[in-house]
Amino acid sequence: MRPTPRCIAPRRPVAIGSSAGGPCKPRRVPGASRTAMVLHIVGADHLQPHFLNRHGCPYTRELVRRHRDLAMTQGHLHRHLRLPDLVLAQILIVVGTNWFGAAATLGMLGVLFWPLALLLYHGPLAVVVMALVRACPEEAGPYQWVKRAYGPRMGLFFGWILCSFMLVFLAAGCLGLAGGLSYALKSVDVDLQQWPVVGTALPFVFLALLTAFGWSGFRQARWVQNLAAVALLLVLGLLGYRILQAGLLDTWPGFGMSVPTDSRTWISLLKILVFALSGLEFLALVAGECERPERTLPRAIQIAAPINIAIYMIGTFAVVLTIPLAAIDQVNPVAQVLGSLGGVVATGVLWALLLRDFGQNTLGLSGVSRLPMQVGLDGRLPAWFGRVNARGVPTHAVLICALIIAAILSVVTAGSDRQEAFQMLLSAAGIQFGLTYVLMFSLPVFASAAFGLAQSALLRVCALLGGSLATVFVLISVYPIDSDPDPLRHAWRVLLIVLVLLLPGALLAFLPQRR
C-alpha cells in the first residue's frame, strides 16, 4: 500500500484533475478523473473540494460511495406509473368489498349513505390531497408535507405513525389472504384444515410473494395491481348482472327506511365513513415514481373518487336486494350474493376477490417501504435504508418492512391468546390511522403558507370538515362496537397499546441527535 503524500503547507481545496495543487501537488490517484466526470454529470462540480482527504488528496473509494448514496435519490427512481395505472390503483386501494355488507345492515339507508359520504368526507379528502400534491409532488408525499409544514422532527414522528399502522394492517392482510385462499380452495373440494402446518405457513408464503413483487418494482408489480383492479370491476359487473338476472328491480320496495336512533349504529356509520373512503393520499407515497405527479395524481383522484362511490352504491344495493338483513355475511358479502350463480362463476368470483386482495397488499407494501427510504435519504435513519438498486427499487427498505411484518405474523400465529392481543393491536393501529388524517387535514388550515396555497374558502372548509370527522373517529375508536363485557377496560388497554406504539417514534423524532 503506497504511503499518502503529506502536505507541509496549510491545506486548501484542490479541484480534482487540476494541476494547481499549491506548494505540494497531490499525487494523481487512479480514478480521480472518472470521479470528476461523475460529479460533473450529476451537476455537482461544487462538491469536488469536499471529496479531499486531510492531506489534500482525493478519496476515490469514499467518493464512489458518496456518489452512490447521492445517486439513490428521486432523480434515479423510475417513473413507471401513468394515469391509467393511477386510476386503477386509486380504486384498488380505496374500495373494500367487506364494506358492502357493513353498509347493507342499515338497509336502504346504507345505499344512500355513500353519496352523503362523498359530500362529508371523500370529497373533502380529494380536494385537500389534490392541493397538497400540486404544491409538493415528492416521493413519500404525506411525510414530506408534514415535514415542510411542521418541521423535520414532526415529519419523522408522522412517518413513524403512518408506517407502524400500515405494517400492522399488512400483517392482517397476509392473514386475510391465507383465509381467502382456504375459502377459495373449498370450492374445489380442497380443505386446508386437514394440513394445519400448511395453514400456518400460508401467511408467510404470501408475505414472500409480496416482497418479491416489492423488489421487482412498479415496472412489473403495476400489472398485477392493474389486473387486481380489473378483477374488482368484473365482480362489480357480475353484481349488476345478478340484480337484473333475478328481476330484483321489479320487486324493489323503494327507499322506505327509518333513521336509526341507536348510538352503536351511528358509531358504526362513522367508522365505515372514515375507514371505507380513505386512501386517496396513498399514491402520493410513490409520487417520485409517477409520470408528472403534479398533474396525473390529481387527475386520477378526480376520475376515481366518483367511481369509488358508484362501486360502493352498487355493491351495497346488490346485498340489500338479495340477502335478508339478519343473514348478511359482513366478511365476504360478495361471495354470498354471487354464490347462487353456482359452478364456475362462483368459483371464479372467489379467485377474483383473492387476486384483488393480493394486488391491494402488493401496492401497500410498495408504498409503505418508501417511508423508511425517504427518511434514510434525509439522514434521520442510516443511509442504508435510502439506497435503491438499478431498477429504482429501495430493496433494503422493502426487506426491513417485510421482516417486521414477519415478526408480527410469528407472534400472531403462535396461539389463540395472542390472536386476541392482535385484535387489540389492530384497534390501536386504527387510532393511529385516524391521527394521520387529523394531521394531514390540519395542513391547509394551519400551514398553508408553507405550501404557497391560495387562500381558498373551499379548501379550508374541506380541511375543517374532514379534520373534524377524523378527530371524532379517533375519539370513538376506543369504543367497542361488539358486546364487550367491560368497555372501559377495553378502552384503557387500547390506549396503552397506542402509547407503546407511539413512544419509539417520539424518542426517535424528538430526542437530540448526536452529530
Short mmCIF file of C-alpha atoms in Angstrom, two decimals:
data_model
loop_
_atom_site.label_atom_id
_atom_site.label_comp_id
_atom_site.label_asym_id
_atom_site.label_seq_id
_atom_site.Cartn_x
_atom_site.Cartn_y
_atom_site.Cartn_z
CA MET A 1 0.00 0.00 0.00
CA ARG A 2 1.52 3.34 -1.06
CA PRO A 3 2.01 5.96 1.65
CA THR A 4 -0.18 9.02 1.33
CA PRO A 5 1.86 12.16 0.50
CA ARG A 6 1.78 14.76 3.26
CA CYS A 7 1.48 18.45 2.54
CA ILE A 8 3.60 20.70 4.74
CA ALA A 9 1.81 23.86 3.68
CA PRO A 10 -1.69 24.65 5.00
CA ARG A 11 -4.40 22.67 3.31
CA ARG A 12 -6.66 24.26 0.76
CA PRO A 13 -9.29 22.85 -1.60
CA VAL A 14 -7.95 21.43 -4.83
CA ALA A 15 -10.17 20.76 -7.83
CA ILE A 16 -9.92 17.16 -8.90
CA GLY A 17 -7.97 16.83 -12.13
CA SER A 18 -6.40 20.31 -11.87
CA SER A 19 -2.66 20.93 -11.98
CA ALA A 20 -2.56 23.74 -9.42
CA GLY A 21 -2.16 21.95 -6.13
CA GLY A 22 -0.34 24.56 -4.05
CA PRO A 23 3.10 24.11 -2.58
CA CYS A 24 2.70 20.37 -2.50
CA LYS A 25 0.88 18.96 -5.50
CA PRO A 26 -1.07 15.79 -4.57
CA ARG A 27 -0.20 12.57 -6.26
CA ARG A 28 -2.60 11.56 -9.02
CA VAL A 29 -4.97 8.88 -7.76
CA PRO A 30 -6.31 6.36 -10.29
CA GLY A 31 -9.98 7.03 -10.94
CA ALA A 32 -9.91 10.68 -9.90
CA SER A 33 -10.71 11.94 -13.38
CA ARG A 34 -13.60 9.49 -13.61
CA THR A 35 -14.87 10.79 -10.28
CA ALA A 36 -14.72 14.36 -11.51
CA MET A 37 -16.65 13.35 -14.61
CA VAL A 38 -19.32 11.64 -12.49
CA LEU A 39 -19.76 14.76 -10.37
CA HIS A 40 -19.98 16.88 -13.49
CA ILE A 41 -22.67 14.63 -14.98
CA VAL A 42 -24.89 14.90 -11.89
CA GLY A 43 -24.32 18.65 -11.72
CA ALA A 44 -22.27 18.54 -8.53
CA ASP A 45 -18.97 20.14 -9.55
CA HIS A 46 -19.17 22.33 -6.46
CA LEU A 47 -18.83 19.20 -4.31
CA GLN A 48 -15.37 18.34 -5.62
CA PRO A 49 -13.47 20.09 -2.79
CA HIS A 50 -15.46 18.10 -0.22
CA PHE A 51 -14.05 14.82 -1.52
CA LEU A 52 -10.45 15.51 -0.47
CA ASN A 53 -8.85 13.84 2.50
CA ARG A 54 -6.97 15.73 5.17
CA HIS A 55 -3.81 15.69 3.04
CA GLY A 56 -5.50 17.29 0.03
CA CYS A 57 -5.70 14.05 -1.96
CA PRO A 58 -9.00 12.78 -3.38
CA TYR A 59 -10.78 9.88 -1.69
CA THR A 60 -11.51 7.66 -4.66
CA ARG A 61 -13.39 4.89 -2.86
CA GLU A 62 -15.06 7.30 -0.45
CA LEU A 63 -16.14 9.44 -3.38
CA VAL A 64 -17.61 6.48 -5.17
CA ARG A 65 -19.57 5.53 -2.04
CA ARG A 66 -20.83 9.07 -1.50
CA HIS A 67 -21.81 9.42 -5.13
CA ARG A 68 -23.66 6.13 -4.97
CA ASP A 69 -25.64 7.40 -1.97
CA LEU A 70 -26.20 10.72 -3.75
CA ALA A 71 -27.46 8.93 -6.83
CA MET A 72 -30.02 6.96 -4.81
CA THR A 73 -32.43 9.90 -4.75
CA GLN A 74 -35.66 10.79 -6.51
CA GLY A 75 -33.83 11.55 -9.72
CA HIS A 76 -32.98 7.84 -10.01
CA LEU A 77 -36.45 6.49 -9.26
CA HIS A 78 -38.08 5.22 -12.42
CA ARG A 79 -41.41 6.83 -13.30
CA HIS A 80 -43.43 3.80 -14.41
CA LEU A 81 -46.89 4.85 -13.16
CA ARG A 82 -49.08 6.66 -15.68
CA LEU A 83 -52.63 7.95 -15.48
CA PRO A 84 -54.45 4.63 -16.22
CA ASP A 85 -52.28 2.85 -13.64
CA LEU A 86 -53.02 5.54 -11.05
CA VAL A 87 -56.79 5.48 -11.64
CA LEU A 88 -56.92 1.70 -11.22
CA ALA A 89 -54.64 1.91 -8.18
CA GLN A 90 -56.89 4.51 -6.54
CA ILE A 91 -59.89 2.21 -6.99
CA LEU A 92 -57.92 -0.77 -5.71
CA ILE A 93 -56.60 0.95 -2.58
CA VAL A 94 -59.91 2.58 -1.55
CA VAL A 95 -62.65 0.04 -2.30
CA GLY A 96 -63.12 -2.80 0.18
CA THR A 97 -65.85 -5.31 -0.63
CA ASN A 98 -66.46 -6.13 3.04
CA TRP A 99 -67.94 -2.63 3.46
CA PHE A 100 -70.81 -3.67 1.16
CA GLY A 101 -72.09 -5.93 3.91
CA ALA A 102 -71.43 -3.46 6.73
CA ALA A 103 -73.46 -0.76 4.99
CA ALA A 104 -76.16 -3.21 3.89
CA THR A 105 -77.04 -3.95 7.53
CA LEU A 106 -78.61 -0.47 7.52
CA GLY A 107 -81.00 -1.41 4.72
CA MET A 108 -81.67 1.17 2.03
CA LEU A 109 -80.12 3.80 4.28
CA GLY A 110 -76.81 2.07 3.55
CA VAL A 111 -77.25 2.73 -0.18
CA LEU A 112 -77.94 6.44 0.34
CA PHE A 113 -75.11 6.61 2.87
CA TRP A 114 -72.43 6.60 0.16
CA PRO A 115 -73.42 9.82 -1.70
CA LEU A 116 -73.64 11.54 1.68
CA ALA A 117 -70.18 10.19 2.50
CA LEU A 118 -68.87 11.70 -0.74
CA LEU A 119 -70.00 15.15 0.40
CA LEU A 120 -68.89 14.80 4.01
CA TYR A 121 -65.54 13.01 3.74
CA HIS A 122 -64.43 11.50 0.44
CA GLY A 123 -64.88 14.75 -1.49
CA PRO A 124 -63.11 16.94 1.13
CA LEU A 125 -60.27 14.42 1.28
CA ALA A 126 -59.93 14.56 -2.51
CA VAL A 127 -59.80 18.39 -2.51
CA VAL A 128 -57.13 18.51 0.22
CA VAL A 129 -54.96 15.77 -1.30
CA MET A 130 -55.08 17.33 -4.78
CA ALA A 131 -53.99 20.71 -3.38
CA LEU A 132 -51.10 19.19 -1.42
CA VAL A 133 -49.93 17.01 -4.31
CA ARG A 134 -49.85 20.01 -6.66
CA ALA A 135 -47.85 22.00 -4.11
CA CYS A 136 -45.44 19.21 -3.12
CA PRO A 137 -45.31 16.31 -5.63
CA GLU A 138 -42.43 14.45 -3.96
CA GLU A 139 -41.70 10.86 -3.04
CA ALA A 140 -43.18 9.84 0.35
CA GLY A 141 -45.66 12.68 -0.11
CA PRO A 142 -47.57 12.75 3.23
CA TYR A 143 -44.29 12.59 5.17
CA GLN A 144 -42.87 15.40 3.04
CA TRP A 145 -46.00 17.53 3.57
CA VAL A 146 -45.86 17.33 7.37
CA LYS A 147 -42.09 17.86 7.35
CA ARG A 148 -42.43 21.00 5.26
CA ALA A 149 -45.27 22.36 7.40
CA TYR A 150 -44.21 21.47 10.95
CA GLY A 151 -40.50 20.72 10.65
CA PRO A 152 -38.38 17.57 10.22
CA ARG A 153 -38.98 16.26 13.74
CA MET A 154 -42.74 16.32 13.41
CA GLY A 155 -42.39 14.89 9.91
CA LEU A 156 -40.40 11.96 11.26
CA PHE A 157 -42.97 11.36 14.02
CA PHE A 158 -45.76 11.42 11.44
CA GLY A 159 -43.82 8.99 9.25
CA TRP A 160 -43.44 6.63 12.22
CA ILE A 161 -47.19 6.69 12.92
CA LEU A 162 -48.03 6.11 9.26
CA CYS A 163 -45.50 3.31 8.80
CA SER A 164 -46.34 1.45 12.03
CA PHE A 165 -50.09 1.22 11.48
CA MET A 166 -49.62 0.24 7.82
CA LEU A 167 -47.31 -2.62 8.79
CA VAL A 168 -49.92 -3.91 11.24
CA PHE A 169 -52.60 -3.70 8.55
CA LEU A 170 -50.35 -5.53 6.09
CA ALA A 171 -49.84 -8.33 8.61
CA ALA A 172 -53.63 -8.57 8.88
CA GLY A 173 -53.73 -8.55 5.07
CA CYS A 174 -51.44 -11.59 4.88
CA LEU A 175 -53.72 -13.42 7.31
CA GLY A 176 -56.70 -12.39 5.19
CA LEU A 177 -55.03 -13.72 2.04
CA ALA A 178 -54.44 -17.07 3.72
CA GLY A 179 -58.09 -17.21 4.78
CA GLY A 180 -59.24 -16.19 1.30
CA LEU A 181 -57.18 -18.96 -0.30
CA SER A 182 -58.61 -21.54 2.10
CA TYR A 183 -62.11 -20.30 1.26
CA ALA A 184 -61.42 -20.47 -2.49
CA LEU A 185 -59.94 -23.96 -2.30
CA LYS A 186 -63.02 -25.27 -0.51
CA SER A 187 -64.98 -24.54 -3.69
CA VAL A 188 -62.84 -27.18 -5.46
CA ASP A 189 -63.06 -29.67 -2.55
CA VAL A 190 -59.66 -28.91 -1.03
CA ASP A 191 -59.74 -28.38 2.73
CA LEU A 192 -56.55 -26.89 4.17
CA GLN A 193 -57.73 -27.59 7.72
CA GLN A 194 -56.52 -31.15 7.20
CA TRP A 195 -52.96 -29.78 6.99
CA PRO A 196 -52.57 -27.29 9.87
CA VAL A 197 -48.89 -26.76 9.10
CA VAL A 198 -49.78 -25.54 5.62
CA GLY A 199 -52.39 -23.19 7.05
CA THR A 200 -49.83 -21.74 9.46
CA ALA A 201 -47.25 -21.26 6.72
CA LEU A 202 -49.61 -19.65 4.20
CA PRO A 203 -49.37 -16.07 5.58
CA PHE A 204 -45.58 -16.25 5.33
CA VAL A 205 -45.80 -17.60 1.77
CA PHE A 206 -47.99 -14.66 0.77
CA LEU A 207 -45.59 -12.28 2.52
CA ALA A 208 -42.71 -13.75 0.49
CA LEU A 209 -44.71 -13.18 -2.72
CA LEU A 210 -45.49 -9.59 -1.71
CA THR A 211 -41.81 -8.99 -1.00
CA ALA A 212 -40.81 -10.45 -4.37
CA PHE A 213 -43.17 -8.08 -6.18
CA GLY A 214 -41.96 -5.23 -3.99
CA TRP A 215 -38.39 -5.95 -5.08
CA SER A 216 -39.40 -6.12 -8.73
CA GLY A 217 -40.59 -2.50 -8.68
CA PHE A 218 -43.62 -0.97 -10.33
CA ARG A 219 -42.43 -1.97 -13.78
CA GLN A 220 -43.74 -5.48 -13.07
CA ALA A 221 -45.91 -5.02 -9.97
CA ARG A 222 -48.18 -2.46 -11.62
CA TRP A 223 -49.50 -5.13 -13.98
CA VAL A 224 -50.54 -7.29 -11.03
CA GLN A 225 -52.21 -4.28 -9.41
CA ASN A 226 -53.98 -3.32 -12.63
CA LEU A 227 -55.20 -6.89 -13.09
CA ALA A 228 -56.47 -6.91 -9.49
CA ALA A 229 -58.42 -3.68 -10.07
CA VAL A 230 -59.91 -5.07 -13.29
CA ALA A 231 -60.94 -8.22 -11.38
CA LEU A 232 -62.75 -5.99 -8.87
CA LEU A 233 -64.59 -4.20 -11.68
CA LEU A 234 -65.58 -7.54 -13.24
CA VAL A 235 -67.01 -8.68 -9.91
CA LEU A 236 -68.98 -5.44 -9.76
CA GLY A 237 -70.35 -6.17 -13.23
CA LEU A 238 -71.47 -9.60 -12.02
CA LEU A 239 -73.28 -7.96 -9.11
CA GLY A 240 -75.20 -5.78 -11.55
CA TYR A 241 -75.97 -8.81 -13.70
CA ARG A 242 -77.21 -10.68 -10.61
CA ILE A 243 -79.69 -7.89 -9.87
CA LEU A 244 -81.01 -7.82 -13.43
CA GLN A 245 -80.99 -11.60 -13.91
CA ALA A 246 -83.10 -12.20 -10.80
CA GLY A 247 -85.52 -9.41 -11.68
CA LEU A 248 -84.96 -7.86 -8.27
CA LEU A 249 -85.64 -4.35 -9.52
CA ASP A 250 -89.26 -5.34 -10.23
CA THR A 251 -89.82 -6.26 -6.58
CA TRP A 252 -87.81 -3.37 -5.15
CA PRO A 253 -89.87 -1.71 -2.39
CA GLY A 254 -88.24 1.72 -2.80
CA PHE A 255 -86.24 3.83 -0.39
CA GLY A 256 -88.63 3.50 2.51
CA MET A 257 -86.49 3.39 5.64
CA SER A 258 -86.24 4.54 9.23
CA VAL A 259 -83.41 6.62 10.65
CA PRO A 260 -81.56 4.63 13.35
CA THR A 261 -81.55 6.04 16.87
CA ASP A 262 -79.09 3.58 18.44
CA SER A 263 -75.71 5.16 19.29
CA ARG A 264 -73.89 1.98 18.23
CA THR A 265 -75.33 2.33 14.73
CA TRP A 266 -74.10 5.91 14.39
CA ILE A 267 -70.66 4.97 15.70
CA SER A 268 -70.56 2.14 13.16
CA LEU A 269 -71.59 4.57 10.41
CA LEU A 270 -68.81 7.00 11.24
CA LYS A 271 -66.21 4.24 11.33
CA ILE A 272 -67.40 2.97 7.95
CA LEU A 273 -67.28 6.54 6.61
CA VAL A 274 -63.62 7.08 7.52
CA PHE A 275 -62.27 3.56 7.03
CA ALA A 276 -64.01 2.76 3.74
CA LEU A 277 -63.34 6.08 1.97
CA SER A 278 -59.77 6.85 3.00
CA GLY A 279 -56.64 6.18 0.97
CA LEU A 280 -56.70 8.83 -1.77
CA GLU A 281 -53.40 10.19 -0.43
CA PHE A 282 -51.69 6.79 -0.52
CA LEU A 283 -50.30 7.08 -4.06
CA ALA A 284 -48.54 10.30 -3.04
CA LEU A 285 -46.13 7.97 -1.22
CA VAL A 286 -44.85 6.93 -4.66
CA ALA A 287 -45.15 10.34 -6.34
CA GLY A 288 -41.50 10.17 -7.39
CA GLU A 289 -42.37 7.10 -9.48
CA CYS A 290 -45.38 8.68 -11.21
CA GLU A 291 -45.25 10.41 -14.56
CA ARG A 292 -45.75 14.16 -13.91
CA PRO A 293 -47.27 13.58 -10.45
CA GLU A 294 -48.41 17.19 -10.02
CA ARG A 295 -50.81 16.60 -12.94
CA THR A 296 -51.55 12.87 -13.10
CA LEU A 297 -52.23 12.28 -9.40
CA PRO A 298 -54.93 15.00 -9.07
CA ARG A 299 -56.48 13.87 -12.35
CA ALA A 300 -56.54 10.25 -11.17
CA ILE A 301 -58.31 11.34 -7.96
CA GLN A 302 -60.90 13.29 -9.95
CA ILE A 303 -61.65 10.21 -12.05
CA ALA A 304 -61.52 7.57 -9.30
CA ALA A 305 -63.44 9.32 -6.49
CA PRO A 306 -66.91 9.18 -8.14
CA ILE A 307 -66.18 5.65 -9.40
CA ASN A 308 -65.44 4.55 -5.82
CA ILE A 309 -68.79 5.89 -4.62
CA ALA A 310 -70.62 4.23 -7.53
CA ILE A 311 -68.98 0.88 -6.73
CA TYR A 312 -69.99 1.11 -3.08
CA MET A 313 -73.58 2.02 -4.00
CA ILE A 314 -73.98 -0.85 -6.49
CA GLY A 315 -72.37 -3.38 -4.15
CA THR A 316 -74.48 -2.34 -1.16
CA PHE A 317 -77.63 -2.26 -3.31
CA ALA A 318 -76.98 -5.82 -4.52
CA VAL A 319 -76.52 -7.12 -0.97
CA VAL A 320 -79.66 -5.36 0.31
CA LEU A 321 -81.82 -6.76 -2.50
CA THR A 322 -80.58 -10.36 -2.37
CA ILE A 323 -79.76 -11.15 1.27
CA PRO A 324 -82.03 -10.77 4.33
CA LEU A 325 -80.61 -8.27 6.82
CA ALA A 326 -80.21 -10.85 9.57
CA ALA A 327 -78.25 -13.23 7.29
CA ILE A 328 -75.71 -10.81 5.77
CA ASP A 329 -72.12 -12.07 5.84
CA GLN A 330 -70.07 -8.98 6.69
CA VAL A 331 -66.76 -10.71 5.95
CA ASN A 332 -67.45 -11.77 2.35
CA PRO A 333 -70.86 -10.45 1.23
CA VAL A 334 -69.95 -10.55 -2.47
CA ALA A 335 -69.37 -14.30 -2.42
CA GLN A 336 -72.66 -14.68 -0.55
CA VAL A 337 -74.56 -12.75 -3.23
CA LEU A 338 -72.92 -14.41 -6.23
CA GLY A 339 -72.75 -17.89 -4.72
CA SER A 340 -76.25 -18.59 -6.01
CA LEU A 341 -74.91 -18.43 -9.58
CA GLY A 342 -73.03 -21.63 -8.80
CA GLY A 343 -70.48 -23.55 -10.82
CA VAL A 344 -67.53 -21.88 -12.46
CA VAL A 345 -68.86 -18.35 -11.88
CA ALA A 346 -69.00 -18.67 -8.09
CA THR A 347 -65.53 -20.22 -8.00
CA GLY A 348 -64.16 -17.54 -10.31
CA VAL A 349 -65.55 -14.82 -8.03
CA LEU A 350 -63.64 -16.23 -5.07
CA TRP A 351 -60.38 -16.26 -7.01
CA ALA A 352 -61.04 -12.76 -8.36
CA LEU A 353 -61.54 -11.45 -4.82
CA LEU A 354 -58.33 -13.19 -3.76
CA LEU A 355 -56.49 -11.51 -6.63
CA ARG A 356 -57.92 -8.14 -5.59
CA ASP A 357 -56.69 -8.61 -2.02
CA PHE A 358 -53.25 -9.67 -3.25
CA GLY A 359 -52.92 -6.66 -5.54
CA GLN A 360 -54.02 -4.32 -2.77
CA ASN A 361 -51.42 -5.71 -0.35
CA THR A 362 -48.73 -5.59 -3.04
CA LEU A 363 -49.43 -1.91 -3.51
CA GLY A 364 -49.48 -1.42 0.26
CA LEU A 365 -46.03 -2.93 0.83
CA SER A 366 -44.53 -0.98 -2.07
CA GLY A 367 -45.96 2.27 -0.73
CA VAL A 368 -45.02 1.87 2.92
CA SER A 369 -41.41 0.97 2.04
CA ARG A 370 -40.93 4.46 0.57
CA LEU A 371 -41.22 5.99 4.04
CA PRO A 372 -38.02 4.48 5.56
CA MET A 373 -36.31 5.05 2.20
CA GLN A 374 -37.03 8.78 2.29
CA VAL A 375 -36.18 9.11 5.98
CA GLY A 376 -32.86 7.40 5.24
CA LEU A 377 -32.20 9.87 2.42
CA ASP A 378 -32.97 12.72 4.85
CA GLY A 379 -30.30 11.43 7.23
CA ARG A 380 -32.63 10.56 10.14
CA LEU A 381 -32.02 6.84 9.57
CA PRO A 382 -28.85 5.13 8.30
CA ALA A 383 -28.21 5.78 4.60
CA TRP A 384 -28.58 2.02 4.04
CA PHE A 385 -32.37 2.48 4.16
CA GLY A 386 -32.33 5.02 1.35
CA ARG A 387 -30.38 3.06 -1.25
CA VAL A 388 -32.14 1.78 -4.34
CA ASN A 389 -31.00 -0.75 -6.90
CA ALA A 390 -30.52 -0.31 -10.63
CA ARG A 391 -34.28 -0.73 -11.20
CA GLY A 392 -35.01 2.19 -8.87
CA VAL A 393 -36.39 0.00 -6.05
CA PRO A 394 -35.50 0.52 -2.35
CA THR A 395 -34.83 -3.16 -1.74
CA HIS A 396 -33.37 -2.57 1.72
CA ALA A 397 -36.45 -0.69 2.90
CA VAL A 398 -38.75 -3.35 1.42
CA LEU A 399 -36.77 -6.05 3.23
CA ILE A 400 -36.98 -4.27 6.60
CA CYS A 401 -40.74 -3.79 6.25
CA ALA A 402 -41.18 -7.46 5.31
CA LEU A 403 -39.14 -8.61 8.32
CA ILE A 404 -41.26 -6.51 10.70
CA ILE A 405 -44.45 -7.97 9.18
CA ALA A 406 -42.97 -11.48 9.54
CA ALA A 407 -42.26 -10.79 13.22
CA ILE A 408 -45.88 -9.71 13.77
CA LEU A 409 -47.16 -12.82 11.97
CA SER A 410 -44.88 -15.05 14.07
CA VAL A 411 -46.41 -13.67 17.26
CA VAL A 412 -49.99 -13.89 15.96
CA THR A 413 -49.78 -17.48 14.72
CA ALA A 414 -48.25 -18.72 17.99
CA GLY A 415 -51.58 -19.16 19.82
CA SER A 416 -55.19 -18.13 20.25
CA ASP A 417 -54.42 -15.86 23.22
CA ARG A 418 -52.01 -13.92 21.04
CA GLN A 419 -54.66 -13.58 18.34
CA GLU A 420 -56.78 -11.70 20.87
CA ALA A 421 -53.81 -9.41 21.50
CA PHE A 422 -53.51 -8.89 17.75
CA GLN A 423 -57.12 -7.71 17.65
CA MET A 424 -56.21 -5.14 20.29
CA LEU A 425 -53.20 -4.16 18.18
CA LEU A 426 -55.49 -3.67 15.18
CA SER A 427 -57.73 -1.41 17.25
CA ALA A 428 -54.71 0.64 18.31
CA ALA A 429 -53.50 0.83 14.71
CA GLY A 430 -56.92 2.15 13.74
CA ILE A 431 -56.44 5.05 16.16
CA GLN A 432 -53.04 5.79 14.61
CA PHE A 433 -54.74 5.64 11.22
CA GLY A 434 -57.11 8.40 12.34
CA LEU A 435 -54.28 10.51 13.80
CA THR A 436 -52.53 10.66 10.43
CA TYR A 437 -55.66 12.13 8.84
CA VAL A 438 -56.07 14.66 11.65
CA LEU A 439 -52.53 15.90 10.95
CA MET A 440 -52.99 15.87 7.19
CA PHE A 441 -56.27 17.81 7.28
CA SER A 442 -54.62 20.41 9.53
CA LEU A 443 -52.07 21.37 6.86
CA PRO A 444 -54.28 23.65 4.69
CA VAL A 445 -55.65 25.33 7.84
CA PHE A 446 -52.50 25.98 9.88
CA ALA A 447 -49.64 25.70 7.37
CA SER A 448 -50.96 26.90 4.01
CA ALA A 449 -48.09 29.42 3.74
CA ALA A 450 -45.54 26.58 3.79
CA PHE A 451 -47.04 25.24 0.56
CA GLY A 452 -47.90 28.55 -1.07
CA LEU A 453 -51.56 27.52 -1.15
CA ALA A 454 -54.08 30.13 -2.20
CA GLN A 455 -56.47 31.35 0.48
CA SER A 456 -59.34 29.25 -0.84
CA ALA A 457 -62.52 29.09 1.22
CA LEU A 458 -63.40 25.72 -0.36
CA LEU A 459 -60.04 24.22 0.64
CA ARG A 460 -60.36 25.45 4.23
CA VAL A 461 -63.94 24.22 4.58
CA CYS A 462 -62.97 20.80 3.20
CA ALA A 463 -59.98 20.59 5.54
CA LEU A 464 -62.06 21.57 8.58
CA LEU A 465 -64.85 19.15 7.69
CA GLY A 466 -62.54 16.22 7.05
CA GLY A 467 -60.39 17.02 10.09
CA SER A 468 -63.45 17.19 12.34
CA LEU A 469 -64.67 13.77 11.22
CA ALA A 470 -61.18 12.29 11.59
CA THR A 471 -60.92 13.72 15.12
CA VAL A 472 -64.29 12.27 16.13
CA PHE A 473 -63.20 8.96 14.59
CA VAL A 474 -60.10 8.90 16.81
CA LEU A 475 -62.13 9.71 19.93
CA ILE A 476 -64.70 6.96 19.37
CA SER A 477 -62.28 4.30 18.11
CA VAL A 478 -61.67 3.08 21.65
CA TYR A 479 -65.37 2.23 21.96
CA PRO A 480 -66.02 -1.47 21.27
CA ILE A 481 -68.94 -1.88 18.86
CA ASP A 482 -69.41 -5.53 19.76
CA SER A 483 -70.82 -6.60 23.10
CA ASP A 484 -67.73 -6.23 25.27
CA PRO A 485 -68.50 -7.03 28.94
CA ASP A 486 -66.13 -4.29 30.16
CA PRO A 487 -65.84 -1.45 27.59
CA LEU A 488 -63.85 0.78 29.96
CA ARG A 489 -61.18 -1.88 30.41
CA HIS A 490 -61.08 -2.37 26.65
CA ALA A 491 -60.56 1.37 26.13
CA TRP A 492 -57.68 1.58 28.60
CA ARG A 493 -55.94 -1.42 27.03
CA VAL A 494 -56.23 0.07 23.55
CA LEU A 495 -54.93 3.46 24.71
CA LEU A 496 -51.98 1.79 26.44
CA ILE A 497 -51.07 -0.05 23.23
CA VAL A 498 -51.30 3.23 21.29
CA LEU A 499 -48.86 4.89 23.71
CA VAL A 500 -46.47 1.94 23.43
CA LEU A 501 -46.58 2.20 19.62
CA LEU A 502 -46.05 5.98 19.64
CA LEU A 503 -43.21 6.03 22.19
CA PRO A 504 -40.37 4.76 19.91
CA GLY A 505 -41.37 7.23 17.21
CA ALA A 506 -41.41 10.10 19.70
CA LEU A 507 -37.97 9.16 21.03
CA LEU A 508 -36.56 8.82 17.52
CA ALA A 509 -38.02 12.13 16.38
CA PHE A 510 -37.67 14.46 19.35
CA LEU A 511 -34.57 13.32 21.22
CA PRO A 512 -31.48 15.34 20.20
CA GLN A 513 -29.32 13.57 17.65
CA ARG A 514 -25.60 13.02 18.12
CA ARG A 515 -23.69 14.90 15.46
#
